[in-house]
XYZ file of C-alpha atoms in Angstrom:
627
model
C -10.771 -28.819 9.244
C -10.652 -25.257 9.724
C -7.682 -23.473 11.475
C -9.817 -21.217 13.416
C -13.719 -20.889 13.722
C -15.659 -17.926 15.340
C -19.147 -18.641 16.675
C -21.641 -15.974 17.310
C -18.570 -13.718 18.638
C -19.627 -10.602 20.438
C -17.114 -7.834 21.587
C -18.086 -4.276 22.694
C -16.506 -1.141 24.157
C -18.798 0.816 25.856
C -21.998 1.085 24.096
C -20.648 0.391 20.767
C -20.453 -3.237 19.618
C -17.478 -3.860 17.226
C -18.373 -7.410 16.450
C -21.998 -8.300 16.807
C -22.834 -11.880 16.817
C -20.371 -12.782 13.776
C -19.354 -16.006 12.393
C -15.879 -16.696 10.625
C -13.398 -19.347 9.844
C -10.297 -19.490 8.041
C -9.317 -22.848 6.158
C -5.410 -24.112 5.780
C -4.020 -22.040 2.622
C -6.285 -19.500 2.664
C -5.214 -15.701 2.430
C -7.585 -13.805 3.835
C -7.674 -9.861 3.982
C -9.586 -7.920 6.454
C -10.892 -4.601 5.387
C -13.223 -1.981 7.114
C -13.028 1.788 8.325
C -10.430 2.748 10.962
C -12.110 2.047 14.497
C -14.345 -0.531 12.793
C -12.578 -3.114 15.174
C -10.209 -4.869 12.715
C -7.151 -4.864 14.915
C -9.575 -6.089 17.769
C -10.825 -9.076 15.783
C -6.881 -9.648 14.934
C -6.067 -9.692 18.683
C -9.107 -11.730 19.418
C -7.538 -14.502 16.958
C -4.134 -13.936 18.346
C -5.289 -14.648 21.994
C -4.768 -10.973 23.362
C -8.367 -10.523 23.557
C -11.428 -12.436 25.052
C -14.893 -12.060 23.567
C -17.510 -10.851 25.440
C -19.978 -13.708 24.118
C -19.918 -16.592 21.600
C -17.149 -19.271 20.982
C -13.591 -18.985 19.667
C -12.351 -22.255 18.649
C -8.879 -23.188 17.308
C -7.664 -26.356 15.893
C -5.353 -28.365 18.492
C -2.560 -28.478 15.992
C -2.811 -24.984 14.593
C 0.148 -22.775 15.263
C -0.378 -18.805 15.106
C 2.183 -16.518 14.910
C 1.896 -12.692 14.429
C 3.900 -10.055 12.389
C 2.983 -7.118 14.686
C 2.219 -3.625 13.359
C 5.167 -1.783 15.395
C 8.770 -2.411 14.077
C 11.021 -4.172 16.293
C 13.160 -1.741 18.450
C 16.554 -0.612 16.804
C 18.652 -1.744 19.842
C 21.775 -3.629 20.524
C 20.222 -7.218 20.224
C 21.871 -9.413 17.145
C 19.298 -10.202 14.307
C 20.139 -14.046 15.094
C 18.731 -13.464 18.631
C 15.555 -11.313 17.498
C 14.612 -14.697 15.281
C 15.462 -17.123 17.692
C 13.170 -15.096 20.447
C 10.326 -16.091 17.951
C 10.532 -19.637 19.659
C 10.627 -18.054 23.095
C 8.150 -21.284 24.385
C 10.728 -23.756 23.081
C 13.516 -21.695 24.527
C 11.892 -21.681 28.235
C 11.423 -25.702 27.974
C 15.138 -26.025 27.238
C 16.245 -23.751 29.818
C 13.850 -25.676 32.211
C 15.539 -28.905 31.016
C 19.351 -27.582 31.463
C 18.424 -25.966 35.007
C 16.881 -29.453 36.267
C 19.530 -31.518 34.600
C 22.514 -29.651 36.310
C 20.790 -29.469 39.644
C 22.194 -31.720 42.423
C 18.986 -33.805 42.940
C 17.433 -34.763 39.484
C 13.865 -35.349 39.259
C 14.013 -37.927 36.747
C 10.397 -38.219 36.138
C 10.184 -34.090 35.348
C 13.167 -34.230 33.325
C 11.560 -37.029 31.043
C 8.712 -35.214 30.749
C 10.253 -32.055 29.600
C 12.362 -33.836 27.298
C 9.504 -35.555 25.473
C 7.541 -31.968 25.422
C 10.957 -30.632 23.934
C 11.093 -33.409 21.337
C 7.467 -32.926 20.412
C 8.081 -29.185 19.301
C 11.570 -30.307 17.867
C 13.098 -28.022 20.056
C 16.607 -29.612 19.877
C 17.053 -28.567 16.611
C 15.953 -25.125 17.459
C 19.302 -23.613 16.029
C 19.054 -25.202 12.812
C 15.535 -23.832 12.275
C 16.818 -20.294 12.820
C 19.534 -20.746 10.424
C 17.230 -22.048 7.872
C 14.916 -18.962 8.178
C 17.867 -16.519 8.317
C 19.270 -18.025 5.031
C 15.898 -18.038 3.450
C 15.037 -14.236 3.904
C 18.961 -13.697 3.522
C 19.153 -11.732 6.798
C 22.340 -10.595 8.405
C 22.485 -13.060 11.431
C 25.241 -11.063 13.153
C 24.236 -7.733 12.610
C 22.870 -5.528 15.457
C 19.211 -4.345 15.180
C 20.472 -0.950 15.597
C 22.443 -1.111 12.298
C 19.558 -2.083 10.223
C 17.185 0.119 8.168
C 13.436 -0.064 8.921
C 12.866 -2.675 5.895
C 15.527 -4.866 7.168
C 14.128 -4.712 10.664
C 10.648 -5.722 9.427
C 12.383 -8.640 7.675
C 13.806 -9.784 10.678
C 10.179 -9.475 12.653
C 8.901 -11.830 9.471
C 11.837 -14.423 10.314
C 10.818 -14.114 14.097
C 7.350 -15.264 13.058
C 8.315 -17.764 10.298
C 10.607 -19.539 12.589
C 7.771 -20.606 14.562
C 6.452 -22.673 11.012
C 2.842 -21.428 11.841
C -0.256 -22.521 10.417
C -1.754 -19.033 10.588
C 0.265 -16.052 9.995
C -1.632 -12.613 11.322
C -0.074 -9.300 9.928
C -1.241 -6.112 10.777
C -0.355 -3.311 8.257
C 3.002 -4.833 7.471
C 3.728 -2.410 4.693
C 4.028 0.741 6.880
C 7.173 2.623 6.295
C 8.599 0.323 4.051
C 9.633 1.082 0.595
C 8.256 -0.466 -2.576
C 11.274 -2.811 -3.006
C 10.790 -4.181 0.320
C 7.150 -4.288 -0.100
C 7.377 -6.335 -3.190
C 9.975 -8.673 -1.262
C 7.171 -9.105 1.397
C 4.475 -9.819 -1.055
C 6.400 -12.498 -2.717
C 7.374 -14.363 0.668
C 3.821 -14.148 1.507
C 2.850 -15.724 -1.690
C 5.238 -18.487 -1.182
C 4.215 -19.110 2.366
C 1.933 -22.562 2.737
C -0.022 -21.482 5.512
C -3.097 -19.525 6.149
C -2.694 -15.679 6.129
C -5.037 -13.020 8.114
C -3.873 -9.560 6.831
C -5.174 -6.020 7.727
C -3.545 -3.535 5.081
C -4.386 -0.218 3.442
C -1.984 -1.392 0.383
C -4.474 -2.070 -2.125
C -2.031 -3.660 -4.740
C -0.393 -5.671 -1.933
C -4.311 -7.001 -1.093
C -5.308 -7.445 -4.600
C -2.227 -9.739 -5.153
C -2.406 -11.788 -2.181
C -5.801 -11.995 -0.969
C -8.097 -15.377 -2.053
C -10.952 -13.912 0.328
C -11.882 -10.431 1.340
C -13.590 -10.020 4.768
C -15.244 -6.817 5.642
C -16.129 -5.709 9.067
C -18.639 -2.810 8.682
C -20.929 -2.064 11.579
C -20.137 -5.146 13.701
C -20.762 -7.474 10.817
C -18.645 -9.513 8.986
C -19.351 -10.054 5.212
C -17.215 -12.504 2.930
C -16.327 -11.656 -0.555
C -14.765 -14.395 -2.528
C -11.676 -13.382 -5.023
C -9.666 -10.230 -5.202
C -10.090 -6.562 -3.648
C -11.048 -5.518 -7.059
C -14.082 -7.915 -7.213
C -14.852 -6.872 -3.716
C -15.163 -3.548 -4.565
C -17.586 -4.238 -7.527
C -20.105 -6.588 -4.894
C -19.549 -4.173 -2.270
C -20.932 -1.247 -4.338
C -23.722 -3.188 -5.662
C -24.631 -4.215 -1.973
C -24.210 -0.265 -0.867
C -27.063 0.712 -3.412
C -29.390 -2.479 -2.599
C -28.941 -1.449 1.107
C -29.893 2.287 0.527
C -32.850 1.418 -1.801
C -34.194 -1.297 0.885
C -33.498 1.733 3.570
C -35.320 3.967 1.513
C -38.430 1.920 0.579
C -38.494 0.740 4.466
C -38.425 4.502 5.870
C -41.317 5.511 3.407
C -43.491 2.654 4.434
C -42.730 3.549 8.082
C -43.348 7.312 7.113
C -46.914 6.232 5.775
C -47.953 4.270 8.848
C -46.759 7.075 11.278
C -49.236 9.108 9.011
C -52.172 6.600 9.246
C -51.915 6.261 13.092
C -52.002 10.101 13.590
C -55.164 10.259 11.722
C -58.246 11.885 13.366
C -60.680 9.957 16.060
C -62.658 8.494 13.417
C -59.676 6.720 11.748
C -58.527 5.953 15.288
C -61.737 4.278 15.981
C -61.394 1.962 12.912
C -57.855 1.195 12.999
C -56.431 -2.036 12.904
C -54.800 -3.576 16.426
C -52.714 -5.756 14.354
C -51.248 -2.713 12.088
C -50.575 -1.102 15.303
C -48.429 -3.750 16.360
C -46.813 -3.909 13.018
C -45.754 -0.212 13.245
C -44.328 -0.475 16.798
C -42.004 -3.239 15.319
C -41.035 -1.322 12.327
C -40.191 1.604 14.805
C -38.114 -0.689 16.944
C -36.382 -2.066 13.806
C -35.707 1.546 12.608
C -34.313 2.697 16.100
C -31.873 -0.518 15.778
C -30.736 -0.072 12.402
C -27.095 0.638 12.520
C -25.835 3.409 10.002
C -22.994 3.062 7.868
C -20.014 5.045 9.829
C -19.174 8.486 8.809
C -17.203 8.833 5.911
C -14.398 11.664 6.001
C -15.090 14.617 3.560
C -12.573 17.264 3.040
C -11.191 19.963 0.702
C -8.233 21.913 -0.042
C -8.121 25.763 0.878
C -6.381 27.009 -2.356
C -4.103 29.856 -2.369
C -3.670 32.246 -5.590
C -2.114 30.361 -8.357
C 1.732 30.203 -8.228
C 3.786 30.989 -11.524
C 4.234 29.212 -14.347
C 7.609 27.723 -13.252
C 7.682 26.353 -9.614
C 11.114 24.909 -9.561
C 13.700 24.586 -12.113
C 16.763 22.680 -11.611
C 19.939 22.655 -13.700
C 23.008 20.300 -13.236
C 22.025 19.680 -9.593
C 24.436 17.181 -7.471
C 23.726 16.335 -3.980
C 25.521 13.813 -1.410
C 25.851 12.670 1.938
C 28.645 11.151 3.632
C 30.604 10.315 0.701
C 27.571 9.157 -0.855
C 26.232 10.424 -4.071
C 22.220 11.000 -4.128
C 22.268 12.504 -7.547
C 24.603 14.217 -9.729
C 24.029 16.707 -12.551
C 20.279 16.580 -12.427
C 18.142 18.653 -14.776
C 14.472 19.186 -14.043
C 11.268 21.404 -14.168
C 8.564 21.546 -11.940
C 5.438 23.657 -13.658
C 2.471 24.732 -12.376
C -0.228 22.061 -12.244
C 2.382 19.130 -12.186
C 1.470 16.113 -9.932
C 4.986 14.273 -9.557
C 5.560 11.174 -7.412
C 9.254 10.320 -5.739
C 9.844 6.554 -6.028
C 13.108 4.725 -4.449
C 14.469 2.890 -1.737
C 14.487 4.310 2.152
C 17.656 6.627 2.341
C 17.821 7.064 -1.521
C 17.523 10.952 -1.056
C 13.700 11.591 -1.763
C 13.494 13.978 1.106
C 16.566 15.632 0.187
C 15.229 16.302 -3.264
C 11.945 17.798 -1.916
C 14.615 20.127 0.444
C 16.003 21.220 -2.725
C 12.914 21.905 -4.639
C 11.728 23.719 -1.641
C 14.515 25.859 -1.245
C 15.218 24.318 2.185
C 18.218 22.450 1.208
C 21.346 23.911 -0.959
C 22.840 21.517 -3.426
C 26.273 20.599 -3.380
C 26.495 21.853 -6.885
C 24.225 23.215 -9.869
C 21.609 25.947 -10.134
C 17.990 26.380 -8.372
C 15.472 28.472 -9.607
C 12.426 28.807 -7.150
C 9.251 30.178 -8.846
C 7.313 32.984 -7.641
C 4.059 33.221 -5.292
C 4.476 30.040 -4.000
C 2.320 28.682 -0.750
C 3.324 25.408 0.400
C 1.341 23.152 2.465
C 3.704 20.098 3.983
C 2.417 16.812 5.187
C 5.441 15.420 7.192
C 5.898 11.826 7.502
C 7.145 12.424 11.066
C 4.291 14.151 12.139
C 6.574 16.766 13.607
C 3.745 19.395 12.948
C 1.436 18.289 15.546
C 1.892 18.515 19.135
C 0.908 15.255 20.775
C 0.378 16.941 24.232
C -2.491 19.079 23.011
C -6.046 18.304 22.007
C -7.202 17.949 18.396
C -8.697 21.146 18.607
C -5.842 23.020 19.725
C -3.697 21.655 17.204
C -5.956 23.025 14.435
C -6.977 26.138 15.727
C -4.119 27.975 16.585
C -6.246 30.357 18.619
C -9.025 30.429 16.324
C -12.450 29.255 16.806
C -13.658 29.238 13.074
C -11.437 28.744 10.230
C -12.268 30.037 6.344
C -12.092 27.364 3.592
C -12.248 28.593 0.126
C -13.986 31.727 1.135
C -16.383 29.789 3.507
C -16.282 30.438 7.329
C -16.838 27.379 9.141
C -16.770 26.619 13.004
C -13.863 24.439 14.052
C -16.079 21.566 15.722
C -17.941 21.339 12.010
C -14.652 21.386 10.255
C -13.361 18.576 12.123
C -16.614 16.649 11.783
C -15.763 16.341 7.805
C -12.530 14.333 9.194
C -14.510 12.019 11.102
C -13.939 13.786 14.690
C -17.057 13.687 16.786
C -17.263 16.990 19.679
C -15.701 14.596 22.377
C -12.900 13.166 20.023
C -11.873 16.675 19.026
C -11.100 17.585 22.420
C -8.838 14.482 22.961
C -5.067 14.765 23.127
C -3.334 13.743 20.158
C -1.137 11.145 21.999
C -4.471 9.140 22.896
C -5.384 8.777 19.220
C -4.948 6.041 16.910
C -2.218 6.473 13.713
C -4.937 6.807 11.449
C -6.374 9.586 13.422
C -3.235 11.417 14.029
C -2.887 11.228 10.236
C -6.246 12.534 9.731
C -5.479 15.688 12.276
C -2.422 16.417 10.293
C -4.597 16.522 7.156
C -6.752 18.580 8.722
C -4.328 20.914 9.552
C -2.642 20.894 6.077
C -5.759 21.313 4.619
C -6.697 24.389 6.382
C -3.650 26.205 5.106
C -4.152 28.383 1.847
C -1.590 26.365 -0.824
C -0.902 26.092 -4.184
C 1.927 23.606 -3.791
C 1.036 20.562 -1.886
C 3.913 18.432 -0.422
C 3.064 14.798 0.622
C 5.448 12.767 2.157
C 4.212 9.082 2.930
C 0.716 10.662 3.746
C -0.944 6.670 3.330
C 0.325 5.269 6.487
C -2.593 4.080 8.780
C -5.145 5.469 6.594
C -8.241 3.266 6.145
C -8.958 2.496 2.195
C -11.884 4.510 2.023
C -10.157 7.810 3.234
C -7.432 6.961 0.930
C -9.875 6.815 -1.933
C -11.325 9.995 -0.912
C -7.680 11.757 -0.318
C -7.205 10.874 -4.159
C -10.094 12.297 -5.241
C -9.110 15.627 -3.438
C -5.459 15.643 -4.934
C -7.044 14.918 -8.461
C -9.180 17.927 -8.071
C -6.554 20.168 -7.000
C -5.430 22.995 -9.374
C -2.030 23.678 -7.750
C 1.093 21.603 -7.971
C 1.862 18.185 -5.818
C 4.956 16.589 -5.025
C 4.261 13.148 -3.587
C 6.523 10.909 -1.587
C 4.714 7.007 -1.255
C 5.526 3.586 -1.507
C 1.705 2.713 -2.217
C 1.845 1.704 -5.773
C -2.051 1.988 -6.525
C -1.784 5.575 -4.813
C 1.034 6.376 -7.137
C -0.659 5.173 -10.279
C -4.182 7.080 -9.278
C -2.677 10.226 -8.853
C 0.468 11.389 -10.566
C 1.375 12.551 -13.886
C 5.228 11.740 -13.621
C 7.412 10.087 -11.250
C 11.367 10.872 -10.217
C 12.768 7.519 -9.772
C 16.078 7.042 -7.522
C 17.730 3.668 -7.852
C 20.032 3.939 -4.873
C 23.164 4.105 -6.832
C 23.245 7.901 -7.379
C 20.796 7.682 -10.644
C 17.769 9.685 -10.730
C 15.406 9.576 -14.017
C 12.099 11.289 -14.531
C 9.214 8.911 -16.108
C 5.864 9.769 -17.514
C 3.010 8.380 -15.419
C 2.854 6.364 -12.274
C 4.248 3.198 -10.765
C 3.107 0.777 -13.293
C 4.066 3.358 -16.113
C 7.570 3.322 -14.550
C 7.598 -0.321 -14.876
C 6.972 -0.576 -18.588
C 9.167 2.444 -19.248
C 12.796 1.375 -17.292
C 15.290 0.478 -19.227
C 16.710 -3.296 -18.975
C 20.202 -2.788 -17.810
C 21.407 -5.939 -19.534
C 19.719 -5.112 -22.829
C 20.718 -1.404 -22.560
C 24.348 -2.364 -22.249
C 24.340 -5.406 -24.739
C 22.192 -3.572 -27.490
C 25.174 -1.281 -29.241
C 27.619 -4.269 -28.791
C 25.188 -6.868 -30.232
C 24.321 -4.553 -33.094
C 28.190 -3.882 -34.026
C 29.055 -7.806 -33.714
C 26.111 -8.540 -35.991
C 27.250 -6.324 -38.494
C 30.731 -7.421 -38.353
C 29.929 -11.174 -38.475
C 27.730 -10.386 -41.693
C 30.418 -8.370 -43.520
C 33.177 -10.974 -42.528
C 31.007 -14.031 -43.789
C 29.551 -12.042 -46.996
C 31.972 -14.374 -49.328
C 30.894 -17.600 -47.824
C 27.305 -18.082 -49.139
C 25.066 -20.795 -50.491
C 22.557 -19.661 -53.274
C 19.133 -18.989 -51.433
C 15.656 -19.121 -53.091
C 14.645 -15.927 -55.317
C 12.108 -15.063 -52.746
C 14.490 -15.272 -49.596
C 17.489 -13.546 -51.613
C 14.926 -10.632 -52.524
C 14.142 -10.342 -48.928
C 17.640 -10.343 -47.992
C 18.695 -7.929 -50.406
C 16.021 -5.544 -49.085
C 16.471 -5.845 -45.505
C 19.818 -3.410 -45.346
C 17.750 -0.362 -46.249
C 14.804 -1.328 -44.347
C 17.045 -1.692 -41.300
C 18.508 1.544 -41.868
C 15.302 3.568 -42.198
C 13.870 1.587 -39.052
C 17.195 2.949 -37.085
C 16.666 6.449 -38.487
C 13.113 6.499 -37.312
C 14.166 5.161 -33.845
C 16.710 8.085 -33.506
C 14.433 10.780 -34.381
C 11.999 9.086 -31.817
C 14.603 9.033 -29.104
C 15.693 12.835 -30.037
C 12.061 13.833 -29.677
C 11.596 12.339 -26.279
C 15.339 13.525 -25.108
C 14.352 17.181 -25.727
C 13.842 19.464 -22.752
C 10.220 20.228 -23.371
C 8.820 16.527 -24.235
C 7.353 15.917 -20.985
C 5.471 19.470 -20.904
C 3.290 18.102 -23.610
C -0.247 16.634 -22.683
C 0.095 13.277 -20.892
C -1.509 11.382 -23.754
C 0.740 12.712 -26.441
C 3.777 11.920 -24.454
C 2.437 8.186 -23.725
C 1.729 7.705 -27.445
C 5.032 8.957 -28.450
C 6.859 6.467 -25.828
C 4.778 3.995 -26.977
C 5.877 4.362 -30.751
C 9.257 4.138 -29.785
C 8.988 1.030 -27.799
C 7.267 -0.440 -30.881
C 10.072 0.976 -33.151
C 12.693 -0.505 -30.904
C 11.138 -4.036 -31.694
C 10.957 -3.379 -35.334
C 14.853 -2.627 -35.345
C 15.437 -5.723 -33.290
C 13.236 -7.918 -35.592
C 14.917 -6.704 -38.959
C 18.520 -7.234 -37.236
C 17.307 -11.035 -36.164
C 15.965 -11.833 -39.688
C 19.305 -10.580 -41.181
C 21.485 -12.775 -39.325
C 18.852 -15.824 -39.634
C 18.934 -15.271 -43.525
C 22.834 -14.842 -43.666
C 23.217 -17.785 -41.379
C 21.296 -19.900 -44.420
C 23.762 -18.839 -46.880
C 26.724 -20.381 -44.723
C 28.553 -23.559 -46.587
């Protein structure tokens, strides 16, 4: 039996239908991702399922035993409530039943029938064990139950909100952009929690990596119609591309036939005398069908206003250290930012990513070390706090700054035409920013950002609230940009697709540079346990081999020869590894082409494996000689 079912549901705001006679259901255990352009109606559908909206037409059915809980898009307030109280508030209906029971039980005249009914209602929802349920969730999510919300970071507040949802023991969990403003570590934690959740999921998210890993089915809302795509997000993209191509071909054939019929109906008097009335009726039907066709929503299309090239060196750091409140963010850090680099900054919230940006841009002085800034640098800064946008002004006034037209790469354009590239119709362009959605506000900031001549683009969390199609277009623009890019993002797919190297904070004062994007870093990062153990293990092995040299039994000729040759092979392998380590540690190593750097790092990784294999074989053969 399905958890929920939508039959011929319709919802419209004004003349625009968001849901147009849609059918949809979710079965137990399904993890469904809802995708579509900003403004397509995704959040409206989620609110309908949650019970906050009613449909204009059709039937919405919920299983009588289905419990639905939400993880809302908005972060819980950083107030003076305890974490335990916020989680407990997820059981508000049970709390109200218990309060009503306690109030009735302590009254002077007790209505025993009513009291008995309340007791049965509480028992039906296991309400007498409320405190135990809350404690189980707090332990499961490792929440600091007695801390105040005002003491927590955004990630921990989001984790607390998940606790308030899970404590309800829902059969269906609704999530609207759950990864916004979370760092990668918290996103991966949330991902794992949702994978372990046994109920159904309906999720809206622009995080393609999260959707790809979680979803068992993709539901696309496009022009009021819901389409289902089984499998992952990657599979959906392939199918969707083919569907759009087929739709375009069918529309082109239809339009060609319509044009032919329109030509026929307008022929001379002789032709009109002989025309077929059935053909005329068919033409009228085609006209109606064409006028009713809902075109695919406009797609953002924008380009950067590029300034003259900067100098080859954009910024250079030498032995730079920076701390805050007795906490070291990074120390003795050397780094060169060269023209054309696309560098991603990865790390937990509060690790120092924005502070490093400030140092690289010359806006913040380090505690120690030297900072050298390049010449002819024109910076365009995308601010995650949206401080550059005045919410009281309209979209046009925020971009115009007294102008009616702007110049983009030598071409003058009227402001309305320019904003249309960012999916703002003329009436929407005259709307105050405070009335816009999060995605629209981000597009305002992008429009403002890209109207400024720049050769250094600084993007601090640009992906929040953007739909996936706009995200992919932003990726294309960044890849075509000839200048330098600094990117702070927790979007793993975005990092993989855009950057050529990453600066990674571990949150404990360590800052290191790696070639490639997020997944490249995962492959390259050192394993702390292996890093600390390798030298000790190697020395210990050699000591053991030397100590037991006198206690040997005779090996076969073949094995003895292999053992005799091993020391020389191991020594040669270690020398080759040392050469590669020296090469990758040189200051100009990462200035080489990306493919050269990647190939060398892969060779070094393979050489480490060779050394370990030879060492293990040496130990094995020596053990065979023991008496």
